[in-house]
Amino acid sequence: MKDNTTILTIITWGVLLTAISVLLNDMREFDFNQFKEFQNWAKVADKNETWLTSENAIKWSYYAISAGLFFWRGYLIYGFSYFLSILKEIDQGHYFSDNNIKYFKKIGNIFIQYTISVLVLRFLMAAIGKSTFDFFDELKAEFTFLIPAGLAFFILAEIFKRGKQAEEENELTI
């Protein structure tokens, strides 16, 4: 079993490092000059014009929502890093540990929180006119995978919880 967990750990590290590099590259390519433009606008803006309806406010909203999307992608990567903790527990022979149950629940929560938050942010981005958004197309993309995966991790947590109870009962009968 040790060889399998070592291979899975190496694969998980590869996936994590790839995801982090893609996120950092996307952040590097993002137009952070919008923040400078917003600061310049704030100095010379017409104080009588309502801020919420100005074009610069829309640009600022786009900037803030994009930053939120970067945060949630980082949070998803963080959630994926729990696989390393699970593999470490399994490698130590603690299959049905409280930690594994907790990690499966955390991964499930992160996957579902990510999916809902990104759907809301993409909807808001479409509302300000900076992107196209079709709810059903978004669900067909990565989201069709993440919600069922999140639910599957909740199920795995429950299975591991029951496995731990059976293991404890088994130890008492010996």
mmCIF file of C-alpha atoms in Angstrom:
data_model
loop_
_atom_site.group_PDB
_atom_site.id
_atom_site.type_symbol
_atom_site.label_atom_id
_atom_site.label_comp_id
_atom_site.label_asym_id
_atom_site.label_seq_id
_atom_site.Cartn_x
_atom_site.Cartn_y
_atom_site.Cartn_z
ATOM 1 C CA MET A 1 0.000 0.000 0.000
ATOM 2 C CA LYS A 2 2.926 2.302 0.703
ATOM 3 C CA ASP A 3 3.929 2.311 -2.985
ATOM 4 C CA ASN A 4 0.413 3.272 -4.061
ATOM 5 C CA THR A 5 0.166 6.161 -1.597
ATOM 6 C CA THR A 6 3.603 7.387 -2.680
ATOM 7 C CA ILE A 7 2.511 7.405 -6.315
ATOM 8 C CA LEU A 8 -0.771 9.125 -5.425
ATOM 9 C CA THR A 9 1.103 11.706 -3.355
ATOM 10 C CA ILE A 10 3.430 12.495 -6.271
ATOM 11 C CA ILE A 11 0.454 12.805 -8.644
ATOM 12 C CA THR A 12 -1.378 15.056 -6.161
ATOM 13 C CA TRP A 13 1.671 17.311 -5.804
ATOM 14 C CA GLY A 14 1.914 17.501 -9.604
ATOM 15 C CA VAL A 15 -1.741 18.492 -9.915
ATOM 16 C CA LEU A 16 -1.420 21.057 -7.110
ATOM 17 C CA LEU A 17 1.703 22.664 -8.553
ATOM 18 C CA THR A 18 0.145 22.778 -12.018
ATOM 19 C CA ALA A 19 -3.037 24.384 -10.659
ATOM 20 C CA ILE A 20 -1.032 26.950 -8.694
ATOM 21 C CA SER A 21 1.081 27.836 -11.721
ATOM 22 C CA VAL A 22 -2.024 28.256 -13.889
ATOM 23 C CA LEU A 23 -3.612 30.511 -11.253
ATOM 24 C CA LEU A 24 -0.447 32.622 -10.914
ATOM 25 C CA ASN A 25 -0.178 32.930 -14.702
ATOM 26 C CA ASP A 26 -3.819 34.035 -14.966
ATOM 27 C CA MET A 27 -3.241 36.620 -12.234
ATOM 28 C CA ARG A 28 -0.125 37.869 -14.030
ATOM 29 C CA GLU A 29 -2.062 38.285 -17.266
ATOM 30 C CA PHE A 30 -4.954 40.096 -15.592
ATOM 31 C CA ASP A 31 -5.070 43.812 -16.272
ATOM 32 C CA PHE A 32 -4.143 45.337 -12.922
ATOM 33 C CA ASN A 33 -3.904 48.755 -14.574
ATOM 34 C CA GLN A 34 -7.623 49.081 -13.935
ATOM 35 C CA PHE A 35 -6.824 49.732 -10.285
ATOM 36 C CA LYS A 36 -4.551 52.627 -11.252
ATOM 37 C CA GLU A 37 -7.261 53.978 -13.563
ATOM 38 C CA PHE A 38 -9.764 53.779 -10.728
ATOM 39 C CA GLN A 39 -7.453 55.714 -8.403
ATOM 40 C CA ASN A 40 -6.947 58.394 -11.066
ATOM 41 C CA TRP A 41 -10.692 58.588 -11.638
ATOM 42 C CA ALA A 42 -11.319 58.979 -7.894
ATOM 43 C CA LYS A 43 -9.110 62.103 -7.882
ATOM 44 C CA VAL A 44 -10.886 63.843 -10.764
ATOM 45 C CA ALA A 45 -14.398 62.388 -10.590
ATOM 46 C CA ASP A 46 -17.447 64.606 -10.700
ATOM 47 C CA LYS A 47 -18.648 64.526 -7.108
ATOM 48 C CA ASN A 48 -22.252 65.293 -8.155
ATOM 49 C CA GLU A 49 -22.525 62.157 -10.302
ATOM 50 C CA THR A 50 -23.744 59.082 -8.479
ATOM 51 C CA TRP A 51 -20.915 56.624 -8.145
ATOM 52 C CA LEU A 52 -22.963 53.488 -8.636
ATOM 53 C CA THR A 53 -24.040 54.410 -12.155
ATOM 54 C CA SER A 54 -20.717 55.720 -13.434
ATOM 55 C CA GLU A 55 -18.699 53.761 -15.968
ATOM 56 C CA ASN A 56 -15.667 53.675 -13.709
ATOM 57 C CA ALA A 57 -17.724 52.048 -10.972
ATOM 58 C CA ILE A 58 -18.587 49.331 -13.463
ATOM 59 C CA LYS A 59 -14.900 48.923 -14.272
ATOM 60 C CA TRP A 60 -14.123 48.755 -10.561
ATOM 61 C CA SER A 61 -16.846 46.144 -10.085
ATOM 62 C CA TYR A 62 -15.310 44.054 -12.833
ATOM 63 C CA TYR A 63 -11.918 44.356 -11.137
ATOM 64 C CA ALA A 64 -13.317 43.379 -7.727
ATOM 65 C CA ILE A 65 -15.278 40.412 -9.116
ATOM 66 C CA SER A 66 -12.216 39.175 -11.021
ATOM 67 C CA ALA A 67 -10.183 39.373 -7.814
ATOM 68 C CA GLY A 68 -12.933 37.369 -6.109
ATOM 69 C CA LEU A 69 -12.712 34.720 -8.825
ATOM 70 C CA PHE A 70 -8.949 34.476 -8.274
ATOM 71 C CA PHE A 71 -9.565 34.057 -4.537
ATOM 72 C CA TRP A 72 -12.071 31.248 -5.074
ATOM 73 C CA ARG A 73 -9.754 29.430 -7.476
ATOM 74 C CA GLY A 74 -7.027 29.606 -4.819
ATOM 75 C CA TYR A 75 -9.517 28.327 -2.251
ATOM 76 C CA LEU A 76 -10.336 25.374 -4.498
ATOM 77 C CA ILE A 77 -6.630 24.571 -4.769
ATOM 78 C CA TYR A 78 -6.402 24.785 -0.986
ATOM 79 C CA GLY A 79 -9.278 22.303 -0.736
ATOM 80 C CA PHE A 80 -7.512 19.966 -3.107
ATOM 81 C CA SER A 81 -4.445 20.049 -0.850
ATOM 82 C CA TYR A 82 -6.428 18.099 1.775
ATOM 83 C CA PHE A 83 -5.872 15.022 -0.388
ATOM 84 C CA LEU A 84 -2.249 15.108 0.755
ATOM 85 C CA SER A 85 -3.380 14.966 4.385
ATOM 86 C CA ILE A 86 -5.699 12.050 3.637
ATOM 87 C CA LEU A 87 -2.906 10.183 1.866
ATOM 88 C CA LYS A 88 -0.585 10.816 4.817
ATOM 89 C CA GLU A 89 -3.151 9.352 7.232
ATOM 90 C CA ILE A 90 -3.664 6.319 4.995
ATOM 91 C CA ASP A 91 0.088 5.871 4.654
ATOM 92 C CA GLN A 92 0.317 5.713 8.455
ATOM 93 C CA GLY A 93 -2.384 3.029 8.515
ATOM 94 C CA HIS A 94 -5.123 5.288 9.940
ATOM 95 C CA TYR A 95 -7.797 4.600 7.365
ATOM 96 C CA PHE A 96 -10.862 5.471 9.420
ATOM 97 C CA SER A 97 -9.380 8.287 11.489
ATOM 98 C CA ASP A 98 -11.292 11.321 12.677
ATOM 99 C CA ASN A 99 -8.916 13.432 10.597
ATOM 100 C CA ASN A 100 -9.868 11.669 7.349
ATOM 101 C CA ILE A 101 -13.558 12.134 8.134
ATOM 102 C CA LYS A 102 -12.938 15.825 8.809
ATOM 103 C CA TYR A 103 -10.856 16.224 5.625
ATOM 104 C CA PHE A 104 -13.521 14.632 3.432
ATOM 105 C CA LYS A 105 -16.152 16.995 4.868
ATOM 106 C CA LYS A 106 -13.880 19.995 4.320
ATOM 107 C CA ILE A 107 -13.214 19.023 0.709
ATOM 108 C CA GLY A 108 -16.958 18.595 0.109
ATOM 109 C CA ASN A 109 -17.689 21.996 1.665
ATOM 110 C CA ILE A 110 -14.991 23.723 -0.362
ATOM 111 C CA PHE A 111 -16.145 22.193 -3.655
ATOM 112 C CA ILE A 112 -19.760 23.243 -3.085
ATOM 113 C CA GLN A 113 -18.872 26.717 -1.744
ATOM 114 C CA TYR A 114 -16.597 27.279 -4.737
ATOM 115 C CA THR A 115 -19.253 26.258 -7.228
ATOM 116 C CA ILE A 116 -21.983 28.446 -5.764
ATOM 117 C CA SER A 117 -19.707 31.455 -5.264
ATOM 118 C CA VAL A 118 -18.242 31.316 -8.754
ATOM 119 C CA LEU A 119 -21.720 30.986 -10.300
ATOM 120 C CA VAL A 120 -22.824 34.101 -8.392
ATOM 121 C CA LEU A 121 -19.686 36.060 -9.346
ATOM 122 C CA ARG A 122 -19.964 35.091 -13.018
ATOM 123 C CA PHE A 123 -23.618 36.102 -12.969
ATOM 124 C CA LEU A 124 -22.638 39.495 -11.504
ATOM 125 C CA MET A 125 -19.894 39.875 -14.102
ATOM 126 C CA ALA A 126 -22.427 39.217 -16.852
ATOM 127 C CA ALA A 127 -24.798 41.723 -15.247
ATOM 128 C CA ILE A 128 -22.211 44.497 -15.565
ATOM 129 C CA GLY A 129 -21.697 43.524 -19.184
ATOM 130 C CA LYS A 130 -18.112 42.269 -19.114
ATOM 131 C CA SER A 131 -18.843 38.641 -19.967
ATOM 132 C CA THR A 132 -21.425 36.345 -21.370
ATOM 133 C CA PHE A 133 -23.197 34.108 -18.934
ATOM 134 C CA ASP A 134 -25.535 31.279 -19.637
ATOM 135 C CA PHE A 135 -26.502 29.367 -16.511
ATOM 136 C CA PHE A 136 -26.879 26.057 -18.293
ATOM 137 C CA ASP A 137 -23.596 26.419 -20.182
ATOM 138 C CA GLU A 138 -21.814 27.130 -16.886
ATOM 139 C CA LEU A 139 -23.364 24.041 -15.323
ATOM 140 C CA LYS A 140 -22.212 21.954 -18.265
ATOM 141 C CA ALA A 141 -18.645 23.137 -17.775
ATOM 142 C CA GLU A 142 -16.614 22.482 -14.642
ATOM 143 C CA PHE A 143 -19.581 22.832 -12.307
ATOM 144 C CA THR A 144 -21.224 19.588 -13.353
ATOM 145 C CA PHE A 145 -18.231 17.874 -11.876
ATOM 146 C CA LEU A 146 -17.730 19.863 -8.670
ATOM 147 C CA ILE A 147 -21.188 19.686 -7.077
ATOM 148 C CA PRO A 148 -21.483 15.881 -7.417
ATOM 149 C CA ALA A 149 -17.856 15.547 -6.304
ATOM 150 C CA GLY A 150 -18.580 17.683 -3.237
ATOM 151 C CA LEU A 151 -21.589 15.546 -2.396
ATOM 152 C CA ALA A 152 -19.519 12.402 -2.943
ATOM 153 C CA PHE A 153 -17.000 13.619 -0.388
ATOM 154 C CA PHE A 154 -19.794 14.091 2.152
ATOM 155 C CA ILE A 155 -20.850 10.505 1.439
ATOM 156 C CA LEU A 156 -17.252 9.316 1.834
ATOM 157 C CA ALA A 157 -17.064 11.114 5.182
ATOM 158 C CA GLU A 158 -20.174 9.269 6.338
ATOM 159 C CA ILE A 159 -18.829 5.934 5.072
ATOM 160 C CA PHE A 160 -15.538 6.504 6.875
ATOM 161 C CA LYS A 161 -17.432 7.498 10.026
ATOM 162 C CA ARG A 162 -19.387 4.250 9.933
ATOM 163 C CA GLY A 163 -16.198 2.346 9.160
ATOM 164 C CA LYS A 164 -14.578 3.875 12.224
ATOM 165 C CA GLN A 165 -17.543 2.852 14.373
ATOM 166 C CA ALA A 166 -17.374 -0.712 13.019
ATOM 167 C CA GLU A 167 -13.620 -0.787 13.641
ATOM 168 C CA GLU A 168 -14.108 0.368 17.258
ATOM 169 C CA GLU A 169 -16.847 -2.223 17.835
ATOM 170 C CA ASN A 170 -14.606 -4.883 16.349
ATOM 171 C CA GLU A 171 -11.774 -3.968 18.721
ATOM 172 C CA LEU A 172 -14.121 -4.266 21.708
ATOM 173 C CA THR A 173 -15.226 -7.796 20.780
ATOM 174 C CA ILE A 174 -11.689 -9.166 20.577
#
